[in-house]
Short mmCIF file of C-alpha atoms and ligand atoms in Angstrom, two decimals:
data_model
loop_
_atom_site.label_atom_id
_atom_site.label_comp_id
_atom_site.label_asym_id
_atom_site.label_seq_id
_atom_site.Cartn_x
_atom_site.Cartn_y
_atom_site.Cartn_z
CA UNK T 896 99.12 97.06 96.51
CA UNK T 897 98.67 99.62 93.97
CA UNK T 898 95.13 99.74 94.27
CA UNK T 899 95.25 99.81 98.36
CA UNK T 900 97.44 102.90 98.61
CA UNK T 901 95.33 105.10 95.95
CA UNK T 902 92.61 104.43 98.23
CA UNK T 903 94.21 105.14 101.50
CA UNK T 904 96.01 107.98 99.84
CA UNK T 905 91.99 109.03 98.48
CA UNK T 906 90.90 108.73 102.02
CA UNK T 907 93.44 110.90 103.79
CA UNK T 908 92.93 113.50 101.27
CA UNK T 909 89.11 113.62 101.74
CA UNK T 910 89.93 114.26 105.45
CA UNK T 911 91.71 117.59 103.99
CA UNK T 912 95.22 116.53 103.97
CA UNK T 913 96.62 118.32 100.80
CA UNK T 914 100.30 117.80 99.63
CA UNK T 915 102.93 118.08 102.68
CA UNK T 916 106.37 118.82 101.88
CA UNK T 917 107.89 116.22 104.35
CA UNK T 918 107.01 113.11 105.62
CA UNK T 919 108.59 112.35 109.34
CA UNK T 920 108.40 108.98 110.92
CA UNK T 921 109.01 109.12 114.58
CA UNK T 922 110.75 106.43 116.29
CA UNK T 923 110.77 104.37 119.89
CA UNK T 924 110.44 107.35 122.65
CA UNK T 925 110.43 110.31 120.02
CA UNK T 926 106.47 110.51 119.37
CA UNK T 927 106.21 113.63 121.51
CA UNK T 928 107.98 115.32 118.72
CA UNK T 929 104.74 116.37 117.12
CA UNK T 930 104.46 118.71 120.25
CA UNK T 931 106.54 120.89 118.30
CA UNK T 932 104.21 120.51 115.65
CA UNK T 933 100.82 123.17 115.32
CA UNK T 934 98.48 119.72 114.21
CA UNK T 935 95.91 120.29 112.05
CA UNK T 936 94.29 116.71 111.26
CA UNK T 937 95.15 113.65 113.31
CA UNK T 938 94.01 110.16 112.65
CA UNK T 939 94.34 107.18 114.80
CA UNK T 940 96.06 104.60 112.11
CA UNK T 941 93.25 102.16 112.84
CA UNK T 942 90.61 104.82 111.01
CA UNK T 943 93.01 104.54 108.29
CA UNK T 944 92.02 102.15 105.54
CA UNK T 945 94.56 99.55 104.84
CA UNK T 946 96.69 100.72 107.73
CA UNK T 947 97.75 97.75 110.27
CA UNK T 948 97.40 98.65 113.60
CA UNK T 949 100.77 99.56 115.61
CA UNK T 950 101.26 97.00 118.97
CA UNK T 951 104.41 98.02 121.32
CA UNK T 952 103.97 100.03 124.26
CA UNK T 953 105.02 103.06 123.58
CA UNK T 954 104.28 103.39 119.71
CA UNK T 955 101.49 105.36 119.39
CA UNK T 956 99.54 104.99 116.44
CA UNK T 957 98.24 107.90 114.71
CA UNK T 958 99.33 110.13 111.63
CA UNK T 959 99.23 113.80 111.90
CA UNK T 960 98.77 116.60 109.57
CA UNK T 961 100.26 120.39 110.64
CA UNK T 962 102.66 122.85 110.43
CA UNK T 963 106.25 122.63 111.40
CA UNK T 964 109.15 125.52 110.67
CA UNK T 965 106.47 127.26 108.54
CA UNK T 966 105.98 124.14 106.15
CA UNK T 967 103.22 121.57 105.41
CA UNK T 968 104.14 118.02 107.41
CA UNK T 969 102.61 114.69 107.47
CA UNK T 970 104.33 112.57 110.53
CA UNK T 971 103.64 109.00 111.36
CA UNK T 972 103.49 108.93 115.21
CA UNK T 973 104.41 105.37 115.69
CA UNK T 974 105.96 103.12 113.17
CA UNK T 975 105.13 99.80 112.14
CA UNK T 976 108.18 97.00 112.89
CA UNK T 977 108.89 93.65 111.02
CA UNK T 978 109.34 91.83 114.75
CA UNK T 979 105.72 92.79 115.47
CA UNK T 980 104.61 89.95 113.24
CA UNK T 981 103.76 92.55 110.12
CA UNK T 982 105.26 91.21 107.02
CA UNK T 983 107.18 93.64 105.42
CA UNK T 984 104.81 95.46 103.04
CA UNK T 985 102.63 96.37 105.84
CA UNK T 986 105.71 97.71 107.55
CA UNK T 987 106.47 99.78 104.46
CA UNK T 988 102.79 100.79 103.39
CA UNK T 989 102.61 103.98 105.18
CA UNK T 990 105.42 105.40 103.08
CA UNK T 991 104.34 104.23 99.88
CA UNK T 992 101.38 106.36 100.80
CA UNK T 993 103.06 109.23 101.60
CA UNK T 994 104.46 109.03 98.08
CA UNK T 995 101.24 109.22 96.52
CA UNK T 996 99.91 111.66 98.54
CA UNK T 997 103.07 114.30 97.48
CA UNK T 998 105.59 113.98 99.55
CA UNK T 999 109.29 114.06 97.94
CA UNK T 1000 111.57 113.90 101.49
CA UNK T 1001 111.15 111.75 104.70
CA UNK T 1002 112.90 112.51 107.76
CA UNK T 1003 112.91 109.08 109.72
CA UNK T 1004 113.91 108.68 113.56
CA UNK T 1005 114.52 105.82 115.39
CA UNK T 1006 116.57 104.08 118.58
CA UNK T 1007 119.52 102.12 118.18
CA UNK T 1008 122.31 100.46 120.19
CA UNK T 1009 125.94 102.42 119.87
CA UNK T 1010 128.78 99.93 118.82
CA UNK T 1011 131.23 102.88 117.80
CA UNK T 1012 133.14 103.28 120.77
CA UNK T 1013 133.25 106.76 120.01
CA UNK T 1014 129.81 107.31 120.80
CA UNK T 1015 127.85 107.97 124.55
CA UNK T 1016 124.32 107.06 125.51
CA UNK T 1017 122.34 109.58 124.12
CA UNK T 1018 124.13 111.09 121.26
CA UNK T 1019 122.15 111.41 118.14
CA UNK T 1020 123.74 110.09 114.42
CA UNK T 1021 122.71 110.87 111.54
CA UNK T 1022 122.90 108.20 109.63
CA UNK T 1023 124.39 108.39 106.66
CA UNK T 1024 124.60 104.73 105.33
CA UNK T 1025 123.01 101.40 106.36
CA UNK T 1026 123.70 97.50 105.87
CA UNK T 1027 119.76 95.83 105.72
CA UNK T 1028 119.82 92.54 107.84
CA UNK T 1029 116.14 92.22 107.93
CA UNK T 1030 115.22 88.72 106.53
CA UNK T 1031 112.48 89.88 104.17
CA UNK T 1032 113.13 92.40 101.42
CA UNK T 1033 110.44 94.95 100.65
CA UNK T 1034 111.22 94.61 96.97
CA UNK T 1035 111.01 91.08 96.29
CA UNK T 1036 108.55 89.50 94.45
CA UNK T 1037 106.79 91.30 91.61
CA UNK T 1038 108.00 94.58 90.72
CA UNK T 1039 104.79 97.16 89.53
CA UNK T 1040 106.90 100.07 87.72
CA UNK T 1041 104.17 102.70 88.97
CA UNK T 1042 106.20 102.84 92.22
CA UNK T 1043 109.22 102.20 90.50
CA UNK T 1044 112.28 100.42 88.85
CA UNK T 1045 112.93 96.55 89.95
CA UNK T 1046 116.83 97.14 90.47
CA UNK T 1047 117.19 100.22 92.46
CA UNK T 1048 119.98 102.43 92.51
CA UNK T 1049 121.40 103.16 96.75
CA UNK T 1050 124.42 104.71 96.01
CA UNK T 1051 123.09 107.41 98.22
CA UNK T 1052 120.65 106.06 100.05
CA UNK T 1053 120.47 109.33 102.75
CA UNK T 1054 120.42 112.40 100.97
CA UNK T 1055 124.21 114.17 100.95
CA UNK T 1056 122.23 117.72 101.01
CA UNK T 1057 119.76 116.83 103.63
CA UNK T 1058 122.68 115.77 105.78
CA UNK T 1059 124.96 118.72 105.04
CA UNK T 1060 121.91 121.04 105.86
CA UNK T 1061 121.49 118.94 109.20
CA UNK T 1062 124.69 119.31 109.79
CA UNK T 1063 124.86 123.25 109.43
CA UNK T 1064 121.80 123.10 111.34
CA UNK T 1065 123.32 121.73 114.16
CA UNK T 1066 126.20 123.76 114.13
CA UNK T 1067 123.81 126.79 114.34
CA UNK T 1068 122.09 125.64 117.36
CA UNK T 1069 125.08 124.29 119.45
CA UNK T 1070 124.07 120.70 118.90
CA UNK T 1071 126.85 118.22 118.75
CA UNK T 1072 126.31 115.10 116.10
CA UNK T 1073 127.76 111.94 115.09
CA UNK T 1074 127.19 110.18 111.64
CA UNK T 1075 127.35 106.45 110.83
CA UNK T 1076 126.23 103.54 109.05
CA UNK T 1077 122.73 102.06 110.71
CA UNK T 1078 122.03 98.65 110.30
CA UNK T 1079 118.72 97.04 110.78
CA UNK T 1080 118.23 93.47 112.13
CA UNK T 1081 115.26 92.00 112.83
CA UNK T 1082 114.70 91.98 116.36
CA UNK T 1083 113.04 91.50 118.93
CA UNK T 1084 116.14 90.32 121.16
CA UNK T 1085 118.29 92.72 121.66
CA UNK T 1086 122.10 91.53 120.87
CA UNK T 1087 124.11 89.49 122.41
CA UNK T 1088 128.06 90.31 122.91
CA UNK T 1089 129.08 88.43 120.43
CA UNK T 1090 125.90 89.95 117.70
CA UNK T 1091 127.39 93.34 119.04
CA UNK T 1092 130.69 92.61 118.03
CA UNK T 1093 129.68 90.97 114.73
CA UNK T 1094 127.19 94.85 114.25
CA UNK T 1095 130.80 96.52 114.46
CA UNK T 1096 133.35 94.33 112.59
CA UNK T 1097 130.36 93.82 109.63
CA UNK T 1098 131.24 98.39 109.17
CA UNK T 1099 127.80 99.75 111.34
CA UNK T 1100 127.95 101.92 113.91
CA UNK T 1101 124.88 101.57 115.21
CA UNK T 1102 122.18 98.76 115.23
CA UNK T 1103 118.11 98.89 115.44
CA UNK T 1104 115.25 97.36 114.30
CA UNK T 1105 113.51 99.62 111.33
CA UNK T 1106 114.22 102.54 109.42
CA UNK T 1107 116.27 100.51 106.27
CA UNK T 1108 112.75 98.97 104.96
CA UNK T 1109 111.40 102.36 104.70
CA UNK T 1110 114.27 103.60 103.08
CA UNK T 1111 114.49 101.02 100.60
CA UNK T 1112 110.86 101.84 100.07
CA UNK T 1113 111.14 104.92 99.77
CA UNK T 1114 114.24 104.73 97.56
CA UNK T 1115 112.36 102.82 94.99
CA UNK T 1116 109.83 105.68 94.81
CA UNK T 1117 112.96 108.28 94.56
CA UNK T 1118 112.08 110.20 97.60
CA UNK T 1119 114.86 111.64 99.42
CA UNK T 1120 115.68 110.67 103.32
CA UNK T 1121 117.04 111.82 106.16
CA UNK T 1122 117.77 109.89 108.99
CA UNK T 1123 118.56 110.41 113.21
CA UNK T 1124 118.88 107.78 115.56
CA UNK T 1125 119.02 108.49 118.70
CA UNK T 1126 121.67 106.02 120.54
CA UNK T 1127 120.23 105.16 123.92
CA UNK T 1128 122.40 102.11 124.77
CA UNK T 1129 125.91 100.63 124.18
CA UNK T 1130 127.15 97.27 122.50
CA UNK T 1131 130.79 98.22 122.85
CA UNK T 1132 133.44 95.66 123.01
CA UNK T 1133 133.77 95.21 126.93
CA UNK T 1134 130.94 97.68 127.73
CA UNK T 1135 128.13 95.36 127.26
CA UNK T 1136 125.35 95.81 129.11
CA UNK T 1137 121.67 94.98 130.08
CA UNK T 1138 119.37 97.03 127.65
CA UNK T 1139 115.87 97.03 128.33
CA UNK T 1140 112.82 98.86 126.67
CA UNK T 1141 111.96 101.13 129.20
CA UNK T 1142 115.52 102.49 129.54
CA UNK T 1143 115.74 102.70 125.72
CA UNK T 1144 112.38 104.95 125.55
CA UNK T 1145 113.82 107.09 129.07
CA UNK T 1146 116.62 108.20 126.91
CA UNK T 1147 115.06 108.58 123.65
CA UNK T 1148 112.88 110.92 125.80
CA UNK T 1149 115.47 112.95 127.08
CA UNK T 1150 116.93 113.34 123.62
CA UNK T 1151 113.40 113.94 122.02
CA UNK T 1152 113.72 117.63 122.77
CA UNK T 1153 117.06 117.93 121.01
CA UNK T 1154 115.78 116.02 118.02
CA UNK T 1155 112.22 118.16 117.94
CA UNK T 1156 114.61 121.22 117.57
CA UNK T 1157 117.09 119.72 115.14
CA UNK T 1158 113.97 118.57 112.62
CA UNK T 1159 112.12 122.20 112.84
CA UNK T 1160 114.91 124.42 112.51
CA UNK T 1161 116.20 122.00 109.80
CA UNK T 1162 112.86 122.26 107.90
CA UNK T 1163 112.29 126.15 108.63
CA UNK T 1164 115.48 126.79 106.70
CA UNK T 1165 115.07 123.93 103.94
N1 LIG V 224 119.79 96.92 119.56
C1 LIG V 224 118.78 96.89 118.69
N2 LIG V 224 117.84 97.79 118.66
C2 LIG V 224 117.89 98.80 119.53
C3 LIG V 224 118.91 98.89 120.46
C4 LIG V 224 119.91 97.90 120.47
O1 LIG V 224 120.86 97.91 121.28
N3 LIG V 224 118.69 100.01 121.18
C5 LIG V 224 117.56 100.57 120.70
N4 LIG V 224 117.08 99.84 119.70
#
């Protein structure tokens, strides 16, 4: 593993990408994000050694270099998810990369399905805990100290000044926000009533299908994260109802402009 990611990291730095001060993954329906980014470099993940090869509709694959809010960013347009068939290291590979190429802070987005009652289709949380669900642990297995400790410390898994400069952020541009736990099950069925129910009473807010691997991930290599999940469907008590992909990526769309503005006014002022 070690060996892979020096070379892929060796590789994207040959193709002039020199240290970016955040990393950004973009979620389901949020990809046209970069459009707020001025791109420098972009290359399709399957030029990318070591780089598996994203499958959903919808997920473009490609990572792109450029300038957004005045800084240096390197954002993975697509993601890579554990129901895809990946095992989990591939899922997590592209952040163990952006490690070793410089970066110190990841902003991650992603979909999810609302089980706070509180919430309406197409609010976006910032997440500011999770509960991991997904079968496989990134960490298990061997532990090579060069990315880091083998009992990791996530007593603050999201970063408490990246969220309080979100939330100032917000404030500043009129944009209401919720905050929640996130918790990541493996997928690809969306839940059932009862799965809903059991998302809620287990203390989430919201439920998906990525994001906590490359947290963990990312955790173990002390980088710093920031997380946004855009809600685009409802698993309230009473309130279920039929979620399908398309509808998830129509309202991630819609709130894809909101986020865009969030992230770059957020990273201008960081
Ligand atoms: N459940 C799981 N993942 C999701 C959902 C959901 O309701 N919505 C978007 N991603």
């Amino acid at each position: 593993m070690w060996n892979k990611v020096q070379e892929t990291v060796s590789f994207l730095k040959e193709k002039g990408i020199s240290i970016p001060d955040f990393g950004i993954v973009l979620g389901t329906g949020l990809g046209n994000l970069v459009d707020t980014i001025d791109v420098k470099i972009s290359i399709p993940y399957e030029e990318i050694p070591n780089f598996p090869i994203s499958t959903v509709k919808g997920h473009q694959g490609e990572l792109i270099f450029g300038v957004l809010g005045g800084k240096n960013v390197l954002a993975m347009r697509g993601r890579f998810h554990y129901y895809e068939g990946y095992t989990i290291q591939q899922v997590v590979f592209p952040i163990r990369v952006m490690k070793f190429i410089g970066i110190e802070r990841l902003i991650l987005s992603n979909a999810s399905g609302g089980v706070n009652s509180s919430f309406k289709v197409g609010d976006i949380m910032l997440i500011d805990d999770h509960i991991n669900m997904i079968p496989e642990h990134p960490l298990r297995g061997f532990n090579d100290e060069r990315f880091g400790p083998r009992f990791v410390d996530l007593h603050e898994p999201y970063d408490l000044k990246m969220i309080s400069l979100m939330e100032k952020t917000a404030l500043h541009l009129n944009i209401s926000l919720q905050k929640g736990t996130y918790l990541a099950l493996q997928g690809p069925t969306f839940e059932t009533p009862a799965e809903y129910r059991m998302v809620r009473n287990i203390g989430a807010d919201a439920v998906g299908m990525s994001t906590v691997p490359e947290v963990i991930v990312a955790k173990h290599m002390s980088m710093k994260c920031l997380g946004l999940s855009v809600i685009t469907d409802l698993g309230v008590e009473g309130l279920v109802e039929e979620v399908s992909h398309e509808e998830v990526q129509q309202v991630a769309k819609i709130a894809e402009k909101t986020v865009g503005k969030l992230v770059e006014q957020f990273i201008e002022t960081f």
